[in-house]
CSV table of C-alpha atoms in Angstrom, one decimal:
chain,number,residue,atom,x,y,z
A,1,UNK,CA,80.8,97.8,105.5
A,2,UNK,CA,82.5,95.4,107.4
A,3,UNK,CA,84.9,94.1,105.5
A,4,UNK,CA,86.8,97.9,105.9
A,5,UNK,CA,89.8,98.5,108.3
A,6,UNK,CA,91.3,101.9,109.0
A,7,UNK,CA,94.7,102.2,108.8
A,8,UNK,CA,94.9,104.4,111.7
A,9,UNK,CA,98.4,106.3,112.6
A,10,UNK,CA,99.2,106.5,116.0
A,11,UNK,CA,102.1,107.7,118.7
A,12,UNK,CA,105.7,106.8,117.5
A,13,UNK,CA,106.8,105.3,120.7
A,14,UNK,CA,103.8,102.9,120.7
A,15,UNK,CA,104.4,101.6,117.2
A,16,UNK,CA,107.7,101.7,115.4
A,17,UNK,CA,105.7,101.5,112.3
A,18,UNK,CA,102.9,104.2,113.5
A,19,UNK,CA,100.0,102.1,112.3
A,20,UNK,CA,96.6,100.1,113.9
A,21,UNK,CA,94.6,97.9,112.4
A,22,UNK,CA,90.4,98.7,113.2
A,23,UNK,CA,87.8,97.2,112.4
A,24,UNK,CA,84.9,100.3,110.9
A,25,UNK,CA,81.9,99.4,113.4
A,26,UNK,CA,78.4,101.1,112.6
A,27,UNK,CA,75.5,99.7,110.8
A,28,UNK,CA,75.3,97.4,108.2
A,29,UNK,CA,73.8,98.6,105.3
A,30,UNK,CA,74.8,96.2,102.4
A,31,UNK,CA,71.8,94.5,100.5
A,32,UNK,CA,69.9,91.3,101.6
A,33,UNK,CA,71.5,88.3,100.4
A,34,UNK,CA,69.0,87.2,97.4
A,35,UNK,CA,67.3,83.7,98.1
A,36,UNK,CA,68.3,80.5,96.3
A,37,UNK,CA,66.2,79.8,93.4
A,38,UNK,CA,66.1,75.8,92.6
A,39,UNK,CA,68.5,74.8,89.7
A,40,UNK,CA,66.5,74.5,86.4
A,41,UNK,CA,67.8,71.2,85.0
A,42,UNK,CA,71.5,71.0,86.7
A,43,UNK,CA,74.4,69.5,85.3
A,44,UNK,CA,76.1,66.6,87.7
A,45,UNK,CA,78.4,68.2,89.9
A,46,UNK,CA,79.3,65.4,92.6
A,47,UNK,CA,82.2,65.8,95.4
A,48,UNK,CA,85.5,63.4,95.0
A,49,UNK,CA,86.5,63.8,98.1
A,50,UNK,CA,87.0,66.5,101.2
A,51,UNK,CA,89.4,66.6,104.0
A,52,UNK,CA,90.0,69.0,107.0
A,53,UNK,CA,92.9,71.6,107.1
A,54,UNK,CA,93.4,72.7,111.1
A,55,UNK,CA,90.7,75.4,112.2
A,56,UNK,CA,90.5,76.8,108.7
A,57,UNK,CA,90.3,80.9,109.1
A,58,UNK,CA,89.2,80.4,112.6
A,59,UNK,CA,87.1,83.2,112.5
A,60,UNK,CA,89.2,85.5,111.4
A,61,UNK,CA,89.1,87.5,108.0
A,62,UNK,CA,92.0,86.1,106.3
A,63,UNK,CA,91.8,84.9,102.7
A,64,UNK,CA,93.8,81.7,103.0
A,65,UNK,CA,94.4,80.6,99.2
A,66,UNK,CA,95.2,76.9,98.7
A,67,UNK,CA,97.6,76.3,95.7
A,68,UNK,CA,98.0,74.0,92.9
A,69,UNK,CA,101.4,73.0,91.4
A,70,UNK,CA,102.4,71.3,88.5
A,71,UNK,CA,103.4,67.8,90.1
A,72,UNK,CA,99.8,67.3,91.2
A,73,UNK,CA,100.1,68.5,94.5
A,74,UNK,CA,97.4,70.7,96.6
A,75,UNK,CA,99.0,72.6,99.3
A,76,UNK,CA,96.2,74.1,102.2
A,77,UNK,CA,96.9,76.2,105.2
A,78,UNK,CA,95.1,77.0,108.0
A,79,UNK,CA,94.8,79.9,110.4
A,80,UNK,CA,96.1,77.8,113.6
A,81,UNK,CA,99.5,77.0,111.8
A,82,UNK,CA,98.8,73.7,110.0
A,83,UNK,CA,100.3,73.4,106.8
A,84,UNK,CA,99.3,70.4,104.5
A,85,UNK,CA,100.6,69.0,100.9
A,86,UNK,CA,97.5,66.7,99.4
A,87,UNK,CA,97.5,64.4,96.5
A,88,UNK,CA,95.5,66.4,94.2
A,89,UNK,CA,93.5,63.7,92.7
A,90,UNK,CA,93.0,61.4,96.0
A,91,UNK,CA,92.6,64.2,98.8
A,92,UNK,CA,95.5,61.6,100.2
A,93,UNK,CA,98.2,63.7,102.4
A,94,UNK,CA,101.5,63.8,101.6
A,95,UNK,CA,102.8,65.7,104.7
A,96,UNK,CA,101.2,68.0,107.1
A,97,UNK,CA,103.2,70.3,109.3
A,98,UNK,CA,102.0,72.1,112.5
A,99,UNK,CA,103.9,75.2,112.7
A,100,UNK,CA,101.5,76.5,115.5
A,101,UNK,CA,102.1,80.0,113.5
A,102,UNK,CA,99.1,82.6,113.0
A,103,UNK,CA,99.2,82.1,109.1
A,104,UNK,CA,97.2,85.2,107.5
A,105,UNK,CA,98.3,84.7,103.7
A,106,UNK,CA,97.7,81.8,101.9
A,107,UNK,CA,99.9,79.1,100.1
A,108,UNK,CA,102.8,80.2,97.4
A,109,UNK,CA,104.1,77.4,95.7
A,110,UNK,CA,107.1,77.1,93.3
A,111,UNK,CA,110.7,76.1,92.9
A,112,UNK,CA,110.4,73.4,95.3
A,113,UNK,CA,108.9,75.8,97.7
A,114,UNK,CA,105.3,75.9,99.7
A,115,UNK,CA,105.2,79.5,101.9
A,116,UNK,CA,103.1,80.7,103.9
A,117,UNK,CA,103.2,84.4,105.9
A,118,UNK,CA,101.4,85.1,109.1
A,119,UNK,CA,99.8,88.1,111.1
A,120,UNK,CA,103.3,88.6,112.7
A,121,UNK,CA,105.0,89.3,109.5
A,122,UNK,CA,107.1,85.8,109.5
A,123,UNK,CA,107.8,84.0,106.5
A,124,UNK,CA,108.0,80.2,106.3
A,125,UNK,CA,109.4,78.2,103.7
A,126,UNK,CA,108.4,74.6,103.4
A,127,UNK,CA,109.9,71.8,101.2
A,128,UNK,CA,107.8,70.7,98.5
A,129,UNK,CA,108.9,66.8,98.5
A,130,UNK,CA,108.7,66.8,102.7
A,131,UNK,CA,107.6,69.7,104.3
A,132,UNK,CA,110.7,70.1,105.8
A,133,UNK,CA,111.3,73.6,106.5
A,134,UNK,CA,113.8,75.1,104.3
A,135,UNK,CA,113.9,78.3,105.9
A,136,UNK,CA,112.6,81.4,107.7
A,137,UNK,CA,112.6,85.0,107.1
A,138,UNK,CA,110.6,88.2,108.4
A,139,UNK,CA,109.3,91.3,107.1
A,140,UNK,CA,107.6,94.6,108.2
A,141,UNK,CA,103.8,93.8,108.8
A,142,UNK,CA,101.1,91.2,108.7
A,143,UNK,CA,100.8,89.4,105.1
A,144,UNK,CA,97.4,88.8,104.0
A,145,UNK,CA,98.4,87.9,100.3
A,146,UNK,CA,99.4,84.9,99.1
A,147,UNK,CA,103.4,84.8,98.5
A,148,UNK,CA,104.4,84.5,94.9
A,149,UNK,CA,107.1,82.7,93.7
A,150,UNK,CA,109.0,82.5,90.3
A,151,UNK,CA,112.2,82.6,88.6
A,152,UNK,CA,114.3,81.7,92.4
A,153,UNK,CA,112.3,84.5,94.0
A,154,UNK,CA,110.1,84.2,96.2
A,155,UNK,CA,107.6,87.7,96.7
A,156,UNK,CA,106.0,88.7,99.9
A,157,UNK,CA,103.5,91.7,99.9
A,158,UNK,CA,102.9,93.0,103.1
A,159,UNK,CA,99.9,94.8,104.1
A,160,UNK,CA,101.7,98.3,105.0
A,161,UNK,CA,102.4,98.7,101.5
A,162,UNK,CA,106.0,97.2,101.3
A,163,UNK,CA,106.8,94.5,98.8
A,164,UNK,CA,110.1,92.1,99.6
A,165,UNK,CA,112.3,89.5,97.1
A,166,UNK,CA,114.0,86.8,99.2
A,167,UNK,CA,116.1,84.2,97.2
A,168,UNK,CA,114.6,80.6,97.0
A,169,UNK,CA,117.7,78.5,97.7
A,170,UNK,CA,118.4,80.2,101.0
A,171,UNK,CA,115.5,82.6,102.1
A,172,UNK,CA,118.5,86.3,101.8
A,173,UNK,CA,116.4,89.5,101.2
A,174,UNK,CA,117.6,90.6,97.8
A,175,UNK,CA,115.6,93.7,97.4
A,176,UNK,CA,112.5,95.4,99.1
A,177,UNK,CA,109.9,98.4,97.8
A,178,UNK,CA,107.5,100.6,99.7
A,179,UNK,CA,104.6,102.2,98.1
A,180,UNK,CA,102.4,104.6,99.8
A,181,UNK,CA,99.1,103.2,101.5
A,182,UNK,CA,96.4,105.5,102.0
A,183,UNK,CA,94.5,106.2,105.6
A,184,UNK,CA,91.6,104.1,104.3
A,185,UNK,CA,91.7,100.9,102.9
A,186,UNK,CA,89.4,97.6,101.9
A,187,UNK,CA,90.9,94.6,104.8
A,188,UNK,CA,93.2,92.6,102.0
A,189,UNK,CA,95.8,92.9,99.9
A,190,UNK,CA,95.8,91.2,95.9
A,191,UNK,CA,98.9,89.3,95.2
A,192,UNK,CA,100.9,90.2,92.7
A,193,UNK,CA,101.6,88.6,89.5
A,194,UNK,CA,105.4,87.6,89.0
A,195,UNK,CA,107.0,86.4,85.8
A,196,UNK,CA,109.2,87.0,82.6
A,197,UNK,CA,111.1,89.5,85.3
A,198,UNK,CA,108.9,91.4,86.6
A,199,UNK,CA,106.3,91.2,89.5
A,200,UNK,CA,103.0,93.6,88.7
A,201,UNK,CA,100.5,94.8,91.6
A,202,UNK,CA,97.4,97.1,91.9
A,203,UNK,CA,98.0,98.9,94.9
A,204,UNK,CA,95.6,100.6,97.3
A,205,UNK,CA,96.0,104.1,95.8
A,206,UNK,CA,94.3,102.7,92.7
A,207,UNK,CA,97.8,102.3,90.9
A,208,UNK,CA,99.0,99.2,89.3
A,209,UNK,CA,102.8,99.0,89.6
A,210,UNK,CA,105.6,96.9,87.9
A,211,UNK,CA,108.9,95.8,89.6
A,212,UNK,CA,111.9,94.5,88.7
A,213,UNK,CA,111.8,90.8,89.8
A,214,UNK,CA,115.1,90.4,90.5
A,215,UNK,CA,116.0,94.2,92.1
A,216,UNK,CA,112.6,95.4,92.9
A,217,UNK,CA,113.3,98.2,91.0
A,218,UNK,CA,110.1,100.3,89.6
A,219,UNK,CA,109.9,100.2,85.8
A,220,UNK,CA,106.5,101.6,85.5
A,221,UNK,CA,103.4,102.8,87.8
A,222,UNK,CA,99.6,103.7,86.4
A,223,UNK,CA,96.6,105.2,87.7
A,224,UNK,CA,94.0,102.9,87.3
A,225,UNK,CA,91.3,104.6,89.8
A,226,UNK,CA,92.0,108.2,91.1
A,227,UNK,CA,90.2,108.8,94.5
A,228,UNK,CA,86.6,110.7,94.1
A,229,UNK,CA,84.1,111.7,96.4
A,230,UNK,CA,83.8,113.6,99.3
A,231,UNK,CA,84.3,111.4,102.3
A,232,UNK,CA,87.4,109.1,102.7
A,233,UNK,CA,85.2,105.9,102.3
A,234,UNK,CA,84.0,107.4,98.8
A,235,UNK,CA,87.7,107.6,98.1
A,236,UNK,CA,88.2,103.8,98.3
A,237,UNK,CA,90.4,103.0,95.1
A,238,UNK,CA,91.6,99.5,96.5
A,239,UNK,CA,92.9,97.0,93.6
A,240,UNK,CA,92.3,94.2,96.0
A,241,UNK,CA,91.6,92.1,93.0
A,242,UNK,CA,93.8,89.5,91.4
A,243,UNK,CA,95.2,90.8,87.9
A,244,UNK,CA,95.2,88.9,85.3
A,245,UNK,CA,97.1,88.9,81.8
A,246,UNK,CA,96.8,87.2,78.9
A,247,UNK,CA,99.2,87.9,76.2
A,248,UNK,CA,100.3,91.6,76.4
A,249,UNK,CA,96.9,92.8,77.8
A,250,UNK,CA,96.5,93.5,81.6
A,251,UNK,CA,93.2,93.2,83.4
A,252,UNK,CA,92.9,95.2,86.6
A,253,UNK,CA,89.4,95.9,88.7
A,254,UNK,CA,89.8,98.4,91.6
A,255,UNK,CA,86.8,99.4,94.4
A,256,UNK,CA,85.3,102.5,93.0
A,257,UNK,CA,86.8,102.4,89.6
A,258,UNK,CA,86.5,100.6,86.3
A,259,UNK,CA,87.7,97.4,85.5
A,260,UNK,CA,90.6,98.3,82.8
A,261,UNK,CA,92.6,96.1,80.3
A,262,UNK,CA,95.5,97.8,79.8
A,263,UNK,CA,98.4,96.8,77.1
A,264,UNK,CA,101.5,96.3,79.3
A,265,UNK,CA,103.9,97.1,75.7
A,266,UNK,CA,103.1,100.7,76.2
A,267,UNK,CA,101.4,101.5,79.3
A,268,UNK,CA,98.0,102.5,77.7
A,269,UNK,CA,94.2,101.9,78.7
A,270,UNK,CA,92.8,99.7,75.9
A,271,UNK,CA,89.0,99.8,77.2
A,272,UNK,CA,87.7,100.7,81.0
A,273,UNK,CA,84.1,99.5,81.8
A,274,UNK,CA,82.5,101.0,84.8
A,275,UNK,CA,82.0,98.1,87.4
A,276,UNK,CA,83.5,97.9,91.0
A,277,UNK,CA,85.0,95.0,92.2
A,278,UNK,CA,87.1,94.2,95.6
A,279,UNK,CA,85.9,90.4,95.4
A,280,UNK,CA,88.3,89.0,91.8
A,281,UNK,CA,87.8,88.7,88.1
A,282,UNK,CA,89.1,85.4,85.9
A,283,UNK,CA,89.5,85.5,82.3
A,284,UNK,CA,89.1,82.8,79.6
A,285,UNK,CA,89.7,83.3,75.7
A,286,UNK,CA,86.9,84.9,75.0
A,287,UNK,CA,85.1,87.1,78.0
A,288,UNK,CA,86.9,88.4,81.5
A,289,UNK,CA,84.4,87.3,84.4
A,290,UNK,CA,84.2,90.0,87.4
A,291,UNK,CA,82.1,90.3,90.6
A,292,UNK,CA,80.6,93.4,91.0
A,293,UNK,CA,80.7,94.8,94.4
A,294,UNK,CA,77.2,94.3,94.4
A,295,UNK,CA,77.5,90.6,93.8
A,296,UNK,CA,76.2,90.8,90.2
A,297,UNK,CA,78.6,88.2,88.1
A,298,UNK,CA,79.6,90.1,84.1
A,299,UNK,CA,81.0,88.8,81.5
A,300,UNK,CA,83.0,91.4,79.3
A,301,UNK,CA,84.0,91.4,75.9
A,302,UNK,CA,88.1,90.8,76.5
A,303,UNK,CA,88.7,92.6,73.2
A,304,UNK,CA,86.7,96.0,74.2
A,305,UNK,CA,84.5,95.5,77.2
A,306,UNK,CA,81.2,95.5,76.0
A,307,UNK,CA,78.9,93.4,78.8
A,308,UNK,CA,78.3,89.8,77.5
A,309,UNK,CA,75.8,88.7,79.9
A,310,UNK,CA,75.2,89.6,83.7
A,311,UNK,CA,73.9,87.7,86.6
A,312,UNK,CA,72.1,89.1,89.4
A,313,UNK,CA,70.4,86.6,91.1
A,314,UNK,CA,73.3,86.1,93.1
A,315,UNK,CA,73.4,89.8,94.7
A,316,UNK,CA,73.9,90.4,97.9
A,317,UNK,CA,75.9,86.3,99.3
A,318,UNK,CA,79.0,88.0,99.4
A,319,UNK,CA,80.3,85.6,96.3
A,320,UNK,CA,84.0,84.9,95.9
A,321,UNK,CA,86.4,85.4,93.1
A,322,UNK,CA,85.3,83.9,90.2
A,323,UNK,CA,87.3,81.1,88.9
A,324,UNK,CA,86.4,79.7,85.0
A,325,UNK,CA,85.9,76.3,85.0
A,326,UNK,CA,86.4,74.4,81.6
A,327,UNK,CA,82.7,75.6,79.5
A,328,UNK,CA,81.7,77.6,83.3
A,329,UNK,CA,82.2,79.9,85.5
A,330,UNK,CA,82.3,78.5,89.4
A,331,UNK,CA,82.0,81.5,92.7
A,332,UNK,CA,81.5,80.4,96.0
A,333,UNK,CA,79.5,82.3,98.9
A,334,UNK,CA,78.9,83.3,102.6
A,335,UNK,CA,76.8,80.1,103.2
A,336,UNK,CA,79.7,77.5,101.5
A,337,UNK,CA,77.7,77.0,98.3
A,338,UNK,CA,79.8,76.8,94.8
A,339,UNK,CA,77.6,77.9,91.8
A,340,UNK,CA,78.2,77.3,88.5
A,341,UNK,CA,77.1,79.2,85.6
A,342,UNK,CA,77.6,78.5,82.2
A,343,UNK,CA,80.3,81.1,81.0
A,344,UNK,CA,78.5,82.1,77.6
A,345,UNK,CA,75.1,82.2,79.0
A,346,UNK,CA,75.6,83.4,82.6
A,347,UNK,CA,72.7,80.8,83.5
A,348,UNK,CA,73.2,79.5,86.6
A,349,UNK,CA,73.7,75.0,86.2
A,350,UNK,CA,74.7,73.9,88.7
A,351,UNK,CA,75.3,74.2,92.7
A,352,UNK,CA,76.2,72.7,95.6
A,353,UNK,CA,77.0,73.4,99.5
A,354,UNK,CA,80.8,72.7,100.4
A,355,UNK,CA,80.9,74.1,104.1
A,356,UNK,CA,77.7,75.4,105.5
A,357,UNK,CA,79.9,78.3,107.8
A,358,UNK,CA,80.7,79.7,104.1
A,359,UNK,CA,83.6,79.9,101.3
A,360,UNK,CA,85.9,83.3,101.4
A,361,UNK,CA,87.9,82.6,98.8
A,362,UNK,CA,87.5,81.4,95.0
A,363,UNK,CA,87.9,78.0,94.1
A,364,UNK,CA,90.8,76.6,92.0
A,365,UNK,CA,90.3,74.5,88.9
A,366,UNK,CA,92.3,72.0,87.4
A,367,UNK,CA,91.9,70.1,84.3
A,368,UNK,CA,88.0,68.6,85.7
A,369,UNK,CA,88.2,69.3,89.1
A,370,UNK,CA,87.6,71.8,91.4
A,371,UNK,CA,88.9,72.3,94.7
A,372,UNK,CA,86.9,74.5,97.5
A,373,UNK,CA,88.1,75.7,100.7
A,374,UNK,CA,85.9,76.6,103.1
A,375,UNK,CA,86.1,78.6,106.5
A,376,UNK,CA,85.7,75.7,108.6
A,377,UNK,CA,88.6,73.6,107.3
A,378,UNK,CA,86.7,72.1,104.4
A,379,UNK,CA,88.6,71.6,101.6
A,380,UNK,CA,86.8,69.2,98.9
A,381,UNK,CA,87.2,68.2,95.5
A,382,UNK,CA,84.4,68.4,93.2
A,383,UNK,CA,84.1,67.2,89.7
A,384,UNK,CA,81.3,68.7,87.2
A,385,UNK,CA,79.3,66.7,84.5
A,386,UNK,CA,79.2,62.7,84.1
């Protein structure tokens, strides 16, 4: 239950926003992490390289996101300020910048941009081609989602709720949205997906929301998950993980609520399966791949949910987001390994131990490789088969 904060309001002349971040303290009561069974015939999976990226989260629970662009760049931050551009391929640097910043959200990447958001609520927008910084803005709280960045806008969610458009050539708010944030919340904040106009976000109410891109005007809102339960912990409807669309179909996964697909041409549910999910899901043509909040890994059925496989001998190491890799499906956990399992199977082929102080965030894939961050300031490059 650690991995809770209450958003606790307190005296107006204190805090001109009227909010405190607290860690829940009490007992923990989440399930033993199951033990590592050997690997029954694994697949090669050998590291290409690994570098170091400042401190990494330097204790702190931040999810700092690396990012991939389309030039063959990978862009790392840490949680001491450094900011690095690698050659995807080599692990060779291409510029690293200390901005001695508390950076709390993760890499966005796009239009020539690299940003980064810290604990402070600054904004910091980096050249691609140098790392020169282009420019600086601010906004209302500490960012602990990755900024998004499409179409000359670049979109900052901050963890009080409010969402913000700044303009890539010169960093000018252009428009700015606040939705309600309830007294209780999961410690994180999904970032949104932006493109084709509009930016769409599950929100911690258990709503899913779509905005304008360029004014940040609403042009829709859904309930996804509608608070249950008698206590406000039982009430937890965070959408804390990444959506996903393919096509016109939505997928969506909040804490105590179903993960929906939901056809974004008219608003409408197409299937809801009950699972719940604050760590990520993926999707590949075939299946959508979710983490359950109890660690077991499904596959669904992306035309009408019905389970494909599950995999529970995972439950309980606190797995990341999964991320589908080529023919697999690759999670990391809280020790640093990166498992593989074979997306139409669920059969777990293949593993291996990236940073033994452990992996909070999901790997990235790209074309072969697969890129792991881990809490230290590992980030390595692995590559699966021969």
């Amino acid at each position: 239950m650690r991995r809770f904060i209450v958003m606790a309001a307190i005296a107006w002349t204190v805090s001109g926003c009227g909010w405190i971040t607290e860690w829940v303290s009490g007992t923990d009561n989440s399930p033993p992490p199951a033990p590592l069974q050997a690997v029954a015939n694994p697949i090669p999976f050998s590291k290409v390289w690994d570098t170091r990226v400042g401190a990494g989260t330097d204790g702190a629970f931040v999810k700092l996101v690396p990012a991939l662009d389309q030039g063959g760049g990978l862009y790392a931050a840490s949680r001491d300020g450094e900011v690095v551009a690698l050659d995807a391929g080599s692990g060779q640097a291409r510029w690293k910048v200390a901005t001695k910043l508390p950076i709390s959200g993760g890499v966005g990447v796009g239009d020539g941009l690299a940003v980064v958001a810290t604990s402070k609520g600054e904004v910091v927008a980096l050249r691609t081609d140098s790392g020169n910084e282009a420019w600086r803005a601010r906004v209302s709280s500490e960012v602990l989602a990755p900024p998004r960045i499409a179409e000359g806008v670049v979109v900052i969610r901050a963890a009080d709720g409010r969402f913000f458009g700044f303009e890539v050539a010169s960093g000018r708010q252009i428009w700015g949205y606040a939705s309600t944030v309830p007294v209780l919340t999961l410690r994180g904040s999904a970032p949104p997906l932006v493109g084709q106009g509009v930016v769409i976000a599950g929100l911690e109410s258990g709503r899913v929301l779509g905005l304008d891109l360029r004014s940040g005007r609403p042009v829709f809102e859904r309930v996804v998950a509608a608070p249950r339960g008698r206590t406000e912990m039982d009430r937890l409807v965070d959408i804390d993980a990444e959506p996903r669309a393919a096509g016109s179909t939505l997928y969506i996964a909040p804490y105590h609520g179903s993960v929906t697909a939901i056809d974004l041409q008219s608003g409408n549910p197409v299937w809801a399966k009950d699972i719940s999910t604050y760590a990520g899901l993926d999707i590949d043509p075939q299946a959508v791949y979710v983490v359950g909040a109890d660690d077991t890994v499904s596959a669904l059925d992306r035309r009408d949910g019905s389970v494909l496989w599950q995999q529970a001998e995972l439950s309980g190491r606190h797995l990341s987001a999964p991320t589908v890799y080529g023919p697999l499906v690759a999670l990391a956990d809280f020790e640093g390994y990166v498992h593989l399992l074979d997306s139409r199977s669920g059969r777990i082929v293949g593993r291996a131990q990236i940073d033994s102080t452990g992996v909070g965030v999901g790997p990235l894939a790209r074309g072969n490789m697969l890129y792991v961050y881990g809490k230290s300031g590992t980030l390595a490059a692995y590559r699966a088969g021969g």
